Amino acid sequence: MAGRDPDDRKLVVLVRNDLKMTKGKIAAQVAHAAVNCAFASKKKDAVNFNAWYDSGQAKVVLRVDSERELFEFKAVAEALGITCSLITDAGRTQIEPGSITCLGIGPEKVSVLDKITGDLKML
Amino acid sequence: MAGRDPDDRKLVVLVRNDLKMTKGKIAAQVAHAAVNCAFASKKKDAVNFNAWYDSGQAKVVLRVDSERELFEFKAVAEALGITCSLITDAGRTQIEPGSITCLGIGPEKVSVLDKITGDLKML
């Protein structure tokens, strides 16, 4: 079952819960992150991409409470060589233009991602 | 500006609002639809894919209130030859296993999609 074995792959998206976004807005931002991570990993990290793509493409959406946390997780992911994508909203609606809304990390092994984001709550 | 000119492309995702899903669950389902539509269109509808991918990848999340509506919009999209992806949840959490949660349509011209889904409300 995707996401249950430590060798399975998943993609996590960390979303700022301190911004006032509707559920539709959040979904669009998470979709931006997922599409970016998928294409980036297909190009540069085919082993993780293929294992993820062929086994259900598990996606997990987690919450953070500040922009600062997104930058911290991004720095950790980059240091470990894991694909990631920080999303800046065009800001036409709901929130300030240029707001950073979420961060996609992966696809990568569940065991690796859980060491980084395992303490975060589901959104 | 992506999504404002009738020749611009967008991807719409229609989400069932009658299911009791958290905002994180909704976001993951929408991300499934967006990733599926993106890869499918890259393979089979490169003109729309490239125009969309190179111009901000606009994504709009809309609401429907039943499974029946998703099938109806899917039939219309397929009749018009537009890429679409119906998402069935693995159902490990929150909702019944096998529930159909959302439908991605596109990327396609804004003018074409607005004729099909223009009456739907944002989620």
mmCIF file of N, CA and C in Angstrom, chain A residues 1-4 11 17 21-28 30-36 38-40 42 49 52-53 56-61 92 94 122-123, chain B residues 1-4 11 17 21-28 30-36 38-40 42 49 52-53 56-61 92 94 122-123:
data_model
loop_
_atom_site.group_PDB
_atom_site.id
_atom_site.type_symbol
_atom_site.label_atom_id
_atom_site.label_comp_id
_atom_site.label_asym_id
_atom_site.label_seq_id
_atom_site.Cartn_x
_atom_site.Cartn_y
_atom_site.Cartn_z
ATOM 1 N N MET A 1 0.858 -1.192 0.000
ATOM 2 C CA MET A 1 0.000 0.000 0.000
ATOM 3 C C MET A 1 0.889 1.235 0.000
ATOM 4 N N ALA A 2 0.671 2.122 -0.911
ATOM 5 C CA ALA A 2 1.528 3.298 -1.070
ATOM 6 C C ALA A 2 1.609 4.078 0.235
ATOM 7 N N GLY A 3 2.821 4.440 0.604
ATOM 8 C CA GLY A 3 2.987 5.297 1.764
ATOM 9 C C GLY A 3 3.077 4.557 3.081
ATOM 10 N N ARG A 4 2.969 3.228 3.076
ATOM 11 C CA ARG A 4 3.008 2.486 4.325
ATOM 12 C C ARG A 4 4.330 1.769 4.529
ATOM 13 N N LEU A 11 4.927 12.151 -1.782
ATOM 14 C CA LEU A 11 5.185 13.574 -1.994
ATOM 15 C C LEU A 11 4.454 14.285 -0.868
ATOM 16 N N ASN A 17 -0.793 27.560 7.383
ATOM 17 C CA ASN A 17 -2.132 27.638 7.958
ATOM 18 C C ASN A 17 -2.405 29.010 8.565
ATOM 19 N N MET A 21 -6.731 31.472 3.590
ATOM 20 C CA MET A 21 -7.060 30.966 2.256
ATOM 21 C C MET A 21 -8.265 30.035 2.352
ATOM 22 N N THR A 22 -9.146 30.107 1.364
ATOM 23 C CA THR A 22 -10.259 29.156 1.297
ATOM 24 C C THR A 22 -9.710 27.769 0.969
ATOM 25 N N LYS A 23 -10.571 26.766 1.120
ATOM 26 C CA LYS A 23 -10.112 25.406 0.799
ATOM 27 C C LYS A 23 -9.816 25.250 -0.688
ATOM 28 N N GLY A 24 -10.526 26.000 -1.538
ATOM 29 C CA GLY A 24 -10.255 25.948 -2.970
ATOM 30 C C GLY A 24 -8.907 26.573 -3.318
ATOM 31 N N LYS A 25 -8.619 27.688 -2.674
ATOM 32 C CA LYS A 25 -7.321 28.348 -2.866
ATOM 33 C C LYS A 25 -6.177 27.444 -2.401
ATOM 34 N N ILE A 26 -6.338 26.860 -1.232
ATOM 35 C CA ILE A 26 -5.317 25.933 -0.726
ATOM 36 C C ILE A 26 -5.090 24.800 -1.722
ATOM 37 N N ALA A 27 -6.182 24.243 -2.241
ATOM 38 C CA ALA A 27 -6.073 23.111 -3.167
ATOM 39 C C ALA A 27 -5.292 23.505 -4.417
ATOM 40 N N ALA A 28 -5.550 24.701 -4.937
ATOM 41 C CA ALA A 28 -4.836 25.152 -6.141
ATOM 42 C C ALA A 28 -3.341 25.316 -5.857
ATOM 43 N N VAL A 30 -1.553 23.749 -3.542
ATOM 44 C CA VAL A 30 -0.969 22.411 -3.364
ATOM 45 C C VAL A 30 -0.795 21.733 -4.721
ATOM 46 N N ALA A 31 -1.753 21.947 -5.609
ATOM 47 C CA ALA A 31 -1.645 21.375 -6.959
ATOM 48 C C ALA A 31 -0.449 21.971 -7.699
ATOM 49 N N HIS A 32 -0.211 23.277 -7.544
ATOM 50 C CA HIS A 32 0.984 23.889 -8.150
ATOM 51 C C HIS A 32 2.250 23.167 -7.659
ATOM 52 N N ALA A 33 2.340 22.988 -6.363
ATOM 53 C CA ALA A 33 3.533 22.354 -5.782
ATOM 54 C C ALA A 33 3.686 20.918 -6.284
ATOM 55 N N ALA A 34 2.586 20.180 -6.332
ATOM 56 C CA ALA A 34 2.641 18.767 -6.740
ATOM 57 C C ALA A 34 3.058 18.641 -8.207
ATOM 58 N N VAL A 35 2.494 19.471 -9.067
ATOM 59 C CA VAL A 35 2.843 19.411 -10.487
ATOM 60 C C VAL A 35 4.315 19.791 -10.673
ATOM 61 N N ASN A 36 4.753 20.850 -10.008
ATOM 62 C CA ASN A 36 6.165 21.260 -10.124
ATOM 63 C C ASN A 36 7.116 20.161 -9.661
ATOM 64 N N ALA A 38 6.535 16.969 -9.434
ATOM 65 C CA ALA A 38 6.437 15.797 -10.308
ATOM 66 C C ALA A 38 7.306 15.985 -11.554
ATOM 67 N N PHE A 39 7.166 17.135 -12.217
ATOM 68 C CA PHE A 39 7.946 17.358 -13.435
ATOM 69 C C PHE A 39 9.441 17.503 -13.128
ATOM 70 N N ALA A 40 9.773 18.182 -12.060
ATOM 71 C CA ALA A 40 11.186 18.360 -11.705
ATOM 72 C C ALA A 40 11.840 17.022 -11.385
ATOM 73 N N LYS A 42 10.833 14.018 -12.348
ATOM 74 C CA LYS A 42 10.888 13.175 -13.555
ATOM 75 C C LYS A 42 12.166 13.466 -14.346
ATOM 76 N N PHE A 49 10.992 9.373 -8.884
ATOM 77 C CA PHE A 49 9.784 9.698 -9.646
ATOM 78 C C PHE A 49 9.073 8.437 -10.113
ATOM 79 N N TRP A 52 7.414 6.369 -7.420
ATOM 80 C CA TRP A 52 6.226 7.063 -6.915
ATOM 81 C C TRP A 52 5.093 7.015 -7.924
ATOM 82 N N TYR A 53 5.429 7.313 -9.173
ATOM 83 C CA TYR A 53 4.401 7.418 -10.217
ATOM 84 C C TYR A 53 3.718 6.077 -10.454
ATOM 85 N N GLY A 56 0.868 4.632 -7.197
ATOM 86 C CA GLY A 56 -0.266 5.342 -6.600
ATOM 87 C C GLY A 56 -0.041 6.813 -6.317
ATOM 88 N N GLN A 57 1.206 7.286 -6.488
ATOM 89 C CA GLN A 57 1.487 8.721 -6.377
ATOM 90 C C GLN A 57 0.960 9.329 -5.078
ATOM 91 N N ALA A 58 1.301 8.686 -3.974
ATOM 92 C CA ALA A 58 0.813 9.156 -2.671
ATOM 93 C C ALA A 58 1.186 10.619 -2.423
ATOM 94 N N LYS A 59 0.213 11.369 -1.956
ATOM 95 C CA LYS A 59 0.419 12.789 -1.622
ATOM 96 C C LYS A 59 -0.146 13.045 -0.238
ATOM 97 N N VAL A 60 0.621 13.741 0.570
ATOM 98 C CA VAL A 60 0.199 14.041 1.937
ATOM 99 C C VAL A 60 0.326 15.540 2.168
ATOM 100 N N VAL A 61 -0.705 16.135 2.714
ATOM 101 C CA VAL A 61 -0.725 17.588 2.914
ATOM 102 C C VAL A 61 -0.605 17.889 4.404
ATOM 103 N N ARG A 92 -3.792 37.445 -6.883
ATOM 104 C CA ARG A 92 -4.918 38.204 -7.419
ATOM 105 C C ARG A 92 -6.117 38.192 -6.473
ATOM 106 N N GLN A 94 -7.648 37.039 -2.358
ATOM 107 C CA GLN A 94 -7.587 36.543 -0.973
ATOM 108 C C GLN A 94 -6.368 36.969 -0.157
ATOM 109 N N MET A 122 -1.317 16.786 9.950
ATOM 110 C CA MET A 122 -2.070 16.846 8.701
ATOM 111 C C MET A 122 -2.856 18.160 8.674
ATOM 112 N N LEU A 123 -2.981 18.724 7.468
ATOM 113 C CA LEU A 123 -3.813 19.932 7.337
ATOM 114 C C LEU A 123 -5.270 19.532 7.406
ATOM 115 N N MET B 1 -1.848 38.102 -18.447
ATOM 116 C CA MET B 1 -2.072 37.466 -17.155
ATOM 117 C C MET B 1 -2.797 36.144 -17.388
ATOM 118 N N ALA B 2 -2.227 35.068 -16.880
ATOM 119 C CA ALA B 2 -2.790 33.738 -17.137
ATOM 120 C C ALA B 2 -4.258 33.693 -16.710
ATOM 121 N N GLY B 3 -5.095 33.129 -17.561
ATOM 122 C CA GLY B 3 -6.490 32.918 -17.200
ATOM 123 C C GLY B 3 -7.401 34.084 -17.509
ATOM 124 N N ARG B 4 -6.889 35.193 -18.006
ATOM 125 C CA ARG B 4 -7.732 36.347 -18.270
ATOM 126 C C ARG B 4 -8.032 36.536 -19.751
ATOM 127 N N LEU B 11 -6.414 24.997 -16.181
ATOM 128 C CA LEU B 11 -6.831 23.654 -15.780
ATOM 129 C C LEU B 11 -7.870 23.861 -14.691
ATOM 130 N N ASN B 17 -18.486 18.813 -3.124
ATOM 131 C CA ASN B 17 -18.627 19.510 -1.848
ATOM 132 C C ASN B 17 -19.579 18.770 -0.913
ATOM 133 N N MET B 21 -14.827 16.127 3.503
ATOM 134 C CA MET B 21 -13.365 16.025 3.434
ATOM 135 C C MET B 21 -12.754 17.265 4.084
ATOM 136 N N THR B 22 -11.651 17.071 4.788
ATOM 137 C CA THR B 22 -10.909 18.212 5.329
ATOM 138 C C THR B 22 -10.265 18.986 4.176
ATOM 139 N N LYS B 23 -9.791 20.175 4.477
ATOM 140 C CA LYS B 23 -9.132 20.960 3.420
ATOM 141 C C LYS B 23 -7.846 20.287 2.938
ATOM 142 N N GLY B 24 -7.177 19.565 3.815
ATOM 143 C CA GLY B 24 -5.969 18.851 3.399
ATOM 144 C C GLY B 24 -6.296 17.694 2.465
ATOM 145 N N LYS B 25 -7.355 16.983 2.796
ATOM 146 C CA LYS B 25 -7.805 15.872 1.942
ATOM 147 C C LYS B 25 -8.216 16.391 0.565
ATOM 148 N N ILE B 26 -8.981 17.477 0.547
ATOM 149 C CA ILE B 26 -9.389 18.075 -0.728
ATOM 150 C C ILE B 26 -8.159 18.450 -1.550
ATOM 151 N N ALA B 27 -7.198 19.069 -0.889
ATOM 152 C CA ALA B 27 -5.996 19.520 -1.599
ATOM 153 C C ALA B 27 -5.259 18.342 -2.233
ATOM 154 N N ALA B 28 -5.167 17.224 -1.522
ATOM 155 C CA ALA B 28 -4.476 16.049 -2.067
ATOM 156 C C ALA B 28 -5.232 15.496 -3.278
ATOM 157 N N VAL B 30 -7.217 17.170 -5.333
ATOM 158 C CA VAL B 30 -7.054 18.134 -6.439
ATOM 159 C C VAL B 30 -5.656 17.991 -7.047
ATOM 160 N N ALA B 31 -4.672 17.764 -6.201
ATOM 161 C CA ALA B 31 -3.310 17.562 -6.698
ATOM 162 C C ALA B 31 -3.213 16.299 -7.549
ATOM 163 N N HIS B 32 -3.905 15.227 -7.149
ATOM 164 C CA HIS B 32 -3.946 14.018 -7.986
ATOM 165 C C HIS B 32 -4.475 14.360 -9.381
ATOM 166 N N ALA B 33 -5.598 15.076 -9.413
ATOM 167 C CA ALA B 33 -6.224 15.421 -10.696
ATOM 168 C C ALA B 33 -5.300 16.294 -11.542
ATOM 169 N N ALA B 34 -4.668 17.273 -10.908
ATOM 170 C CA ALA B 34 -3.803 18.204 -11.656
ATOM 171 C C ALA B 34 -2.583 17.486 -12.231
ATOM 172 N N VAL B 35 -1.963 16.625 -11.438
ATOM 173 C CA VAL B 35 -0.786 15.888 -11.922
ATOM 174 C C VAL B 35 -1.194 14.955 -13.062
ATOM 175 N N ASN B 36 -2.307 14.250 -12.897
ATOM 176 C CA ASN B 36 -2.768 13.348 -13.970
ATOM 177 C C ASN B 36 -3.046 14.102 -15.259
ATOM 178 N N ALA B 38 -1.907 16.997 -16.192
ATOM 179 C CA ALA B 38 -0.681 17.581 -16.735
ATOM 180 C C ALA B 38 0.102 16.538 -17.538
ATOM 181 N N PHE B 39 0.302 15.358 -16.951
ATOM 182 C CA PHE B 39 1.067 14.330 -17.676
ATOM 183 C C PHE B 39 0.308 13.812 -18.884
ATOM 184 N N ALA B 40 -0.992 13.630 -18.772
ATOM 185 C CA ALA B 40 -1.784 13.121 -19.902
ATOM 186 C C ALA B 40 -1.760 14.116 -21.057
ATOM 187 N N LYS B 42 0.483 16.491 -21.631
ATOM 188 C CA LYS B 42 1.845 16.589 -22.190
ATOM 189 C C LYS B 42 2.055 15.512 -23.255
ATOM 190 N N PHE B 49 -0.924 21.777 -23.542
ATOM 191 C CA PHE B 49 -0.022 21.603 -22.412
ATOM 192 C C PHE B 49 1.078 22.669 -22.402
ATOM 193 N N TRP B 52 -0.064 26.182 -21.611
ATOM 194 C CA TRP B 52 -0.419 26.285 -20.188
ATOM 195 C C TRP B 52 0.826 26.271 -19.304
ATOM 196 N N TYR B 53 1.721 25.330 -19.605
ATOM 197 C CA TYR B 53 2.902 25.148 -18.763
ATOM 198 C C TYR B 53 3.811 26.370 -18.790
ATOM 199 N N GLY B 56 2.319 30.105 -16.597
ATOM 200 C CA GLY B 56 1.861 30.213 -15.210
ATOM 201 C C GLY B 56 1.005 29.074 -14.712
ATOM 202 N N GLN B 57 0.632 28.150 -15.612
ATOM 203 C CA GLN B 57 -0.097 26.939 -15.180
ATOM 204 C C GLN B 57 -1.314 27.237 -14.309
ATOM 205 N N ALA B 58 -2.167 28.129 -14.805
ATOM 206 C CA ALA B 58 -3.343 28.520 -14.019
ATOM 207 C C ALA B 58 -4.206 27.308 -13.653
ATOM 208 N N LYS B 59 -4.611 27.283 -12.387
ATOM 209 C CA LYS B 59 -5.477 26.204 -11.885
ATOM 210 C C LYS B 59 -6.634 26.834 -11.131
ATOM 211 N N VAL B 60 -7.822 26.367 -11.411
ATOM 212 C CA VAL B 60 -9.013 26.903 -10.762
ATOM 213 C C VAL B 60 -9.796 25.748 -10.166
ATOM 214 N N VAL B 61 -10.199 25.893 -8.916
ATOM 215 C CA VAL B 61 -10.901 24.816 -8.216
ATOM 216 C C VAL B 61 -12.365 25.213 -8.027
ATOM 217 N N ARG B 92 -8.560 5.400 2.564
ATOM 218 C CA ARG B 92 -8.036 4.951 3.860
ATOM 219 C C ARG B 92 -8.541 5.817 5.014
ATOM 220 N N GLN B 94 -11.281 9.195 6.263
ATOM 221 C CA GLN B 94 -12.346 10.214 6.127
ATOM 222 C C GLN B 94 -13.578 9.793 5.336
ATOM 223 N N MET B 122 -16.635 28.911 -7.347
ATOM 224 C CA MET B 122 -15.330 28.553 -6.786
ATOM 225 C C MET B 122 -15.558 27.768 -5.492
ATOM 226 N N LEU B 123 -14.663 26.806 -5.241
ATOM 227 C CA LEU B 123 -14.758 26.074 -3.979
ATOM 228 C C LEU B 123 -14.250 26.958 -2.848
#
